[in-house]
Structures are given as structure tokens and as C-alpha cells.
PDB file of C-alpha atoms in Angstrom:
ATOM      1  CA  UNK A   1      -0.971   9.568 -26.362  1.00 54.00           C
ATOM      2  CA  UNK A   2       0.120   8.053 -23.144  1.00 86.00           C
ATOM      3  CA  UNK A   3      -0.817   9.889 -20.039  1.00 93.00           C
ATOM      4  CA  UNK A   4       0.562   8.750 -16.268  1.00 96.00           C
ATOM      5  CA  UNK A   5       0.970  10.319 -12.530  1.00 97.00           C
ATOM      6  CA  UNK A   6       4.239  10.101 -10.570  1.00 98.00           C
ATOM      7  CA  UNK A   7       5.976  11.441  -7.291  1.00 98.00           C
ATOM      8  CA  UNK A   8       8.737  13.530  -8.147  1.00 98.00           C
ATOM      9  CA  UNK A   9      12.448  13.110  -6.647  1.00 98.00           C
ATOM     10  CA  UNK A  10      14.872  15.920  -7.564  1.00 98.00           C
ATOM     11  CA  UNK A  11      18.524  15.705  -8.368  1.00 98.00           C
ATOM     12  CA  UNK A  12      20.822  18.184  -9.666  1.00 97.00           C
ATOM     13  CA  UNK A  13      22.824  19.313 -12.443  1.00 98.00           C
ATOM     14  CA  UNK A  14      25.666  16.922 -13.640  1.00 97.00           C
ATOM     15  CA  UNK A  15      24.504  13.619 -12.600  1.00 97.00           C
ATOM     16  CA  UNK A  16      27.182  11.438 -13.924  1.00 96.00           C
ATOM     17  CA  UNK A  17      26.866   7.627 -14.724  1.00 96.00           C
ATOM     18  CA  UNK A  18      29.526   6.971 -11.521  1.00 95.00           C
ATOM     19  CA  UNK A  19      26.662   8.612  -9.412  1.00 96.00           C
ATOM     20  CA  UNK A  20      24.259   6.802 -11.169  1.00 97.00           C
ATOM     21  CA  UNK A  21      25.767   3.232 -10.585  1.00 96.00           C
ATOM     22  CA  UNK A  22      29.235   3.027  -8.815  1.00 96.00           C
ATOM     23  CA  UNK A  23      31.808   1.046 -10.530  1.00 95.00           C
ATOM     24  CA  UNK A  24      32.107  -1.745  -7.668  1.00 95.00           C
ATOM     25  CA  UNK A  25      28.828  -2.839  -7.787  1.00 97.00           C
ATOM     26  CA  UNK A  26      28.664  -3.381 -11.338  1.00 95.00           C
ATOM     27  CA  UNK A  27      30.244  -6.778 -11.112  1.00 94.00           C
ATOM     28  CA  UNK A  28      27.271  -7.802  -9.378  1.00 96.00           C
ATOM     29  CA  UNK A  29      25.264 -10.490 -11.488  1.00 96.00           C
ATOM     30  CA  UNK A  30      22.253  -8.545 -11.987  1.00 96.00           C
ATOM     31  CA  UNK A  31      20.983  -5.456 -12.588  1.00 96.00           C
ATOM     32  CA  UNK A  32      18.529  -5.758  -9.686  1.00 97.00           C
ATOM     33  CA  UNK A  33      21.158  -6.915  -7.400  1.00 97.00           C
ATOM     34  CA  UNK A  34      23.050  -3.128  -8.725  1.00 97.00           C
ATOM     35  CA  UNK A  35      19.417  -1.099  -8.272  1.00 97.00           C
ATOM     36  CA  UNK A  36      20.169  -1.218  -4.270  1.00 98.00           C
ATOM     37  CA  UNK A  37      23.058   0.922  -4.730  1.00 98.00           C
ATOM     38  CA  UNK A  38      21.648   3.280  -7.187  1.00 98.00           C
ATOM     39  CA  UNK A  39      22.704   7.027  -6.418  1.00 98.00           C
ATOM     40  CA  UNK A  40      24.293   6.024  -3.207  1.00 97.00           C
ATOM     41  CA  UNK A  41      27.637   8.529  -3.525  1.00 97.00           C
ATOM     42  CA  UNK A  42      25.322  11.340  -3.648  1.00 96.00           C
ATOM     43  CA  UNK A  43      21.889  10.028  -1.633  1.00 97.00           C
ATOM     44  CA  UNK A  44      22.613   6.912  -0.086  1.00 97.00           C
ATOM     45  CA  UNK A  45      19.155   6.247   1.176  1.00 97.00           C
ATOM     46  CA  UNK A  46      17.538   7.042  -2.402  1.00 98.00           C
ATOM     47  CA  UNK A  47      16.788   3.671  -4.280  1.00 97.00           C
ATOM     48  CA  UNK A  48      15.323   2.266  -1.377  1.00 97.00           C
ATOM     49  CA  UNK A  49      12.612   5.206  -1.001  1.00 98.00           C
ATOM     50  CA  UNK A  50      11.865   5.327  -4.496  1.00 98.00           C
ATOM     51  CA  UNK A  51       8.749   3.003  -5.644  1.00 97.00           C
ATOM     52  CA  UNK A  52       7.529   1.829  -9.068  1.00 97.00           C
ATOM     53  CA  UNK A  53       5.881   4.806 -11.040  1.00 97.00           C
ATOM     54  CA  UNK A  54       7.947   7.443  -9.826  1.00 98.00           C
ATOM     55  CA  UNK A  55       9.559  10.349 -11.459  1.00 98.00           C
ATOM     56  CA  UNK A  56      13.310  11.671 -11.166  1.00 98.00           C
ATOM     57  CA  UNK A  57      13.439  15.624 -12.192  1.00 98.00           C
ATOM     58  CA  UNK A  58      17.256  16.861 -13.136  1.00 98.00           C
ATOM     59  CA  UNK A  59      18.795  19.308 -13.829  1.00 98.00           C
ATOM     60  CA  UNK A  60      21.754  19.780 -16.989  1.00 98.00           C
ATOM     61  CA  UNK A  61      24.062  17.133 -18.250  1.00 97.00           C
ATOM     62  CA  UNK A  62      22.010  13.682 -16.543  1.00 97.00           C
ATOM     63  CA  UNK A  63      23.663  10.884 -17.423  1.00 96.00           C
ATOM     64  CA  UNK A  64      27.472  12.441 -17.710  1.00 96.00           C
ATOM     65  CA  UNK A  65      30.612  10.209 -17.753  1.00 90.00           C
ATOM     66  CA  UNK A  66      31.226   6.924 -18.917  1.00 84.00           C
ATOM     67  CA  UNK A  67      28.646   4.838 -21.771  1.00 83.00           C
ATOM     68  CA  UNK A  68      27.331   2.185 -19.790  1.00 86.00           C
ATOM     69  CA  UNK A  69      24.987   0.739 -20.211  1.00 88.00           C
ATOM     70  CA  UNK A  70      23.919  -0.293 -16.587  1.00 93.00           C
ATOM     71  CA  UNK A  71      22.878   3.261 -15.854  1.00 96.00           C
ATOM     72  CA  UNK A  72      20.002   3.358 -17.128  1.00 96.00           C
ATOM     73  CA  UNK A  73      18.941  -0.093 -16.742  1.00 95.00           C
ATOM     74  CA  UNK A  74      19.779   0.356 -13.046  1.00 97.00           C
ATOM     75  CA  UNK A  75      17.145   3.595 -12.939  1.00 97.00           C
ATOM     76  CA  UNK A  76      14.571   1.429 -14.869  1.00 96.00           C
ATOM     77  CA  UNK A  77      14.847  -1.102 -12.382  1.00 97.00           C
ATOM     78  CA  UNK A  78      13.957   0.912  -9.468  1.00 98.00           C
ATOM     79  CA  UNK A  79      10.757   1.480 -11.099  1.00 97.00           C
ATOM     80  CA  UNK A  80      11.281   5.056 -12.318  1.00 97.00           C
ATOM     81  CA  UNK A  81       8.414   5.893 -14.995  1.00 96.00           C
ATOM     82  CA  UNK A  82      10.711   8.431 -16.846  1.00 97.00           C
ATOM     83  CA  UNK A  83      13.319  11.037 -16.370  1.00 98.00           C
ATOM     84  CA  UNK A  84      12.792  14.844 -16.920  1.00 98.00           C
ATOM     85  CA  UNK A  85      15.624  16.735 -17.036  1.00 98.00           C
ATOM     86  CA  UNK A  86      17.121  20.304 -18.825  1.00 97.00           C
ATOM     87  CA  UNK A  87      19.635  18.020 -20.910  1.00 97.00           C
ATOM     88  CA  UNK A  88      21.049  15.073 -21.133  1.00 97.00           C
ATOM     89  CA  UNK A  89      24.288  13.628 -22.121  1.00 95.00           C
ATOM     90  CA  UNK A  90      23.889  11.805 -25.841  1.00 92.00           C
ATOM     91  CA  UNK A  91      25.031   8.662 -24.724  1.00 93.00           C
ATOM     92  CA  UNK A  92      22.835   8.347 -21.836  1.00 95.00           C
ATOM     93  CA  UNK A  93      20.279   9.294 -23.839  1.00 93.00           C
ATOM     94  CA  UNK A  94      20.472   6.794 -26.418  1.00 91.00           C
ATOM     95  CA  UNK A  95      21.133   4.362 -23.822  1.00 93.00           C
ATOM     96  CA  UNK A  96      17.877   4.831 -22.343  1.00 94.00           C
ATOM     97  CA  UNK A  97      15.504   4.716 -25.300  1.00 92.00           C
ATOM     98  CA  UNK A  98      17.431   1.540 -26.391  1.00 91.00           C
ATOM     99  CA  UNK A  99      16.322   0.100 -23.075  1.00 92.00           C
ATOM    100  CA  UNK A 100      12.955   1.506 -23.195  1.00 92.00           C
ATOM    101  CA  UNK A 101      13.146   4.479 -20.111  1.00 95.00           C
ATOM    102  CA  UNK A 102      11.471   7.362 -20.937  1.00 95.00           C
ATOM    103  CA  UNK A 103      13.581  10.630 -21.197  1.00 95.00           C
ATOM    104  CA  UNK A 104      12.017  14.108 -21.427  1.00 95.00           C
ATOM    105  CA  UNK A 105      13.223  17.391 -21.780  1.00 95.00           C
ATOM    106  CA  UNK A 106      12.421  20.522 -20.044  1.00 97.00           C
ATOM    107  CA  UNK A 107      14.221  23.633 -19.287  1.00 96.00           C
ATOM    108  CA  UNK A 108      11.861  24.927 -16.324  1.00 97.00           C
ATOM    109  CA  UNK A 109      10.303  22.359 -14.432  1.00 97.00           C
ATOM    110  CA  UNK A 110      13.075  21.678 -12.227  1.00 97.00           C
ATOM    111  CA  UNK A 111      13.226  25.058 -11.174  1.00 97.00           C
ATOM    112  CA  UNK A 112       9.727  25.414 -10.254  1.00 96.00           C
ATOM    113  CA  UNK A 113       8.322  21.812  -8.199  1.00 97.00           C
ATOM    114  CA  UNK A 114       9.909  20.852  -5.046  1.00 97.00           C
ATOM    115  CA  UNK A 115      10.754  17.159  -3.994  1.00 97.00           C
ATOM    116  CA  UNK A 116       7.168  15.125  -3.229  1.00 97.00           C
ATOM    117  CA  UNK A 117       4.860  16.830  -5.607  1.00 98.00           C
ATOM    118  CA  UNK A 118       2.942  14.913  -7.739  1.00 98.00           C
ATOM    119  CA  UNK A 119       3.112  15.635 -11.576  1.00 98.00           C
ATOM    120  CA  UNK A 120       1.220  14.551 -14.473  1.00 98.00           C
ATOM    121  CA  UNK A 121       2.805  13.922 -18.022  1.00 97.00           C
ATOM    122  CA  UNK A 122       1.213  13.504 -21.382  1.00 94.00           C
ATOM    123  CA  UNK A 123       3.803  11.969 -23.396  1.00 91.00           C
ATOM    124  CA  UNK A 124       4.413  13.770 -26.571  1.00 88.00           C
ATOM    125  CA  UNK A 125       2.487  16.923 -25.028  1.00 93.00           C
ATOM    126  CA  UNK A 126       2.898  18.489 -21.501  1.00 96.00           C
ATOM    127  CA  UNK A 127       4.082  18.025 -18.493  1.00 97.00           C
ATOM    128  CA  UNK A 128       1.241  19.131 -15.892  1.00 98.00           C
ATOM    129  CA  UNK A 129       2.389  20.472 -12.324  1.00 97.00           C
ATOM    130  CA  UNK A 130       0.762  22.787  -9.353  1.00 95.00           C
ATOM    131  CA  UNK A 131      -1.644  24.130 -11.592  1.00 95.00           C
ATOM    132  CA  UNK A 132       1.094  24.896 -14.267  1.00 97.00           C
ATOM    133  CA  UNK A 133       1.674  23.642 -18.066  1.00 97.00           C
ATOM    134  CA  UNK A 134       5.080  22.571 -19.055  1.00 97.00           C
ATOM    135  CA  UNK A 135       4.647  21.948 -23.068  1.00 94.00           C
ATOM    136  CA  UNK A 136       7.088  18.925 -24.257  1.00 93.00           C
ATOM    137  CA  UNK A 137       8.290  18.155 -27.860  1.00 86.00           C
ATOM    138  CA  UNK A 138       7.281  14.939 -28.889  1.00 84.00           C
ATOM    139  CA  UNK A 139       9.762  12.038 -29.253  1.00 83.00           C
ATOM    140  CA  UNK A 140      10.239  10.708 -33.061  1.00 84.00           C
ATOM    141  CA  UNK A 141       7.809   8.011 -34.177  1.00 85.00           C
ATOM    142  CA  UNK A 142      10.954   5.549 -34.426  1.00 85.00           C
ATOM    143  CA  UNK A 143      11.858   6.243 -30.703  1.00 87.00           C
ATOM    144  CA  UNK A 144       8.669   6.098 -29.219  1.00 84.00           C
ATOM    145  CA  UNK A 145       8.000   2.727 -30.957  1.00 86.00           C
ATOM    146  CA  UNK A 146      11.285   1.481 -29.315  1.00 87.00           C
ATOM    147  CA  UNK A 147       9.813   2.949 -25.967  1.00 87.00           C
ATOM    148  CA  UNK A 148       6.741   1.050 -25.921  1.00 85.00           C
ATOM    149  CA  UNK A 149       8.080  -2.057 -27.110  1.00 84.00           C
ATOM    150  CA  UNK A 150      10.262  -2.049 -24.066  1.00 85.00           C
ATOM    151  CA  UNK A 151      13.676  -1.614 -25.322  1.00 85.00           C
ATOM    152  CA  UNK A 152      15.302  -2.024 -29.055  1.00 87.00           C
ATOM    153  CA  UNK A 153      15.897  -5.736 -28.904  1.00 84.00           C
ATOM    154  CA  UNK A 154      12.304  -6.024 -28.050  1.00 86.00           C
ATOM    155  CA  UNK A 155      11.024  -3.643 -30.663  1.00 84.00           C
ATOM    156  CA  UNK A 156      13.056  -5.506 -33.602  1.00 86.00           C
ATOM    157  CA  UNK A 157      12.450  -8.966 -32.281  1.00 85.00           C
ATOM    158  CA  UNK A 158       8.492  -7.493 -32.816  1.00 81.00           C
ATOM    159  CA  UNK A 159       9.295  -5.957 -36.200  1.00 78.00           C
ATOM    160  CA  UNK A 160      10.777  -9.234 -37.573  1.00 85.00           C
ATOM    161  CA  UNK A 161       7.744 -11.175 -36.040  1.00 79.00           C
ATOM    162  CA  UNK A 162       9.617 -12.815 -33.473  1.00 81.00           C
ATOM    163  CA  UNK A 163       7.466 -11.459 -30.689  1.00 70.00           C
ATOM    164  CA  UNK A 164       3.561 -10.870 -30.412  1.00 59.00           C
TER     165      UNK A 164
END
């Protein structure tokens, strides 16, 4: 089972996809030319603090609003290693796995770390912070295959041996 480290940033309950990427930049050409302006109605300064390998903690509902698509893609681009949060809205969820960002669940953990700390997840397992366990359920064998291929087009491009 996968194990990594990450700095945690905290965001609250509701986080809708508008929040997530703001309609006017999504007719830039890129994704990476969007990731700038990531979270900027609610935390302006965010995406450009946030460095590869960290971890956004959330409260209910992340991922809220409209289906698209850049949301997540956006959040994968700023390097964020995975999103924990107490729910998440379907969509967004799907979303994600399909483009191979890591989404956990956990009712408590937001509650109980502050902004900075550094946590430790074991994929499948437990999430490990200030001397605390968090126990995780473990993501479906068809999901997590998805996940580490790096996305669904790259996971069936692999399963019909178009990829190594």
C-alpha cells in the first residue's frame, strides 16, 4: 500500500467548483495557465503557496456546483498529493479519480489538525496525525487502478496495451 507525507492546508465546508476555478479563467488554454487562479475568490494568495506533495483538508460538500471538469485538474496541477475531506460532491468525486487525484474521506480529521501540520497517509489504511490514527476505508480495486495509472484514459490506454 502506498504511504506519503504532506503539509496540510485547510478549507472549509462547501467548497464549490466556482471557488475551485472561477469561470473567467477557464478560457485560458491550459490548465496550468488556470492553476494560478486556483481558490482565489476565497484565498487569493493560496495556489501560489501551495507546493508539489501537499495536502488540502475540507470540510462537507468539496467539490459543490457545476461538473467540470477543470476543477480537479486545476488542484492536481498545483501539485496537491490528495484531498481529505468529510464528503464530497459525486461529481467531483468521480471527476477526480477519472483524472487520477486522490480523494479520501474522513469525518474527524479536519476538526482536529490545524493549517501547517504535517500528516502521514497510508492509502487504503490510515491517516496518521499529531500522534493520532485516523482509520480510512480503502478505495475499490477498479478505482485505485485508475489512480495509479494516472487518470482513466491512461489506465485503459494500459489495459488495451497501448501504454507500458
Amino acid at each position: 500500500m502506498e504511504k506519503f507525507k504532506g503539509r496540510v492546508w485547510i478549507l472549509g465546508d462547501d467548497i464549490d467548483t466556482d471557488i475551485i476555478i472561477p469561470t473567467e479563467y477557464l478560457a485560458l488554454k491550459t490548465v496550468n495557465d488556470m492553476a494560478p487562479y486556483a481558490f482565489s475568490p476565497l484565498r487569493p494568495e493560496l495556489a501560489g503557496q501551495i507546493k508539489e506533495g501537499d495536502i488540502i483538508v475540507a470540510g462537507k460538500n468539496f467539490g459543490c456546483g457545476s461538473s467540470r471538469e477543470q476543477a480537479p485538474e486545476v488542484i492536481k496541477a498545483l501539485g496537491i498529493r490528495a484531498i481529505i475531506a468529510k464528503s464530497y460532491a459525486r461529481i467531483f468525486f468521480r471527476n477526480s479519480i477519472n483524472n487520477g487525484l486522490l480523494l479520501i474521506e474522513n469525518p474527524d480529521l479536519h476538526d482536529e489538525i490545524k493549517e501547517g501540520d504535517e500528516i502521514e497517509v497510508n492509502v487504503g489504511e490510515a491517516i496518521f496525525a499529531n500522534g493520532k490514527k485516523y482509520p480510512i476505508s480503502s478505495l475499490p480495486e477498479n478505482l485505485l487502478d485508475i489512480l495509479n495509472a494516472g487518470g482513466l484514459v491512461k489506465a485503459m490506454r494500459r489495459l488495451n496495451g497501448l501504454e507500458d
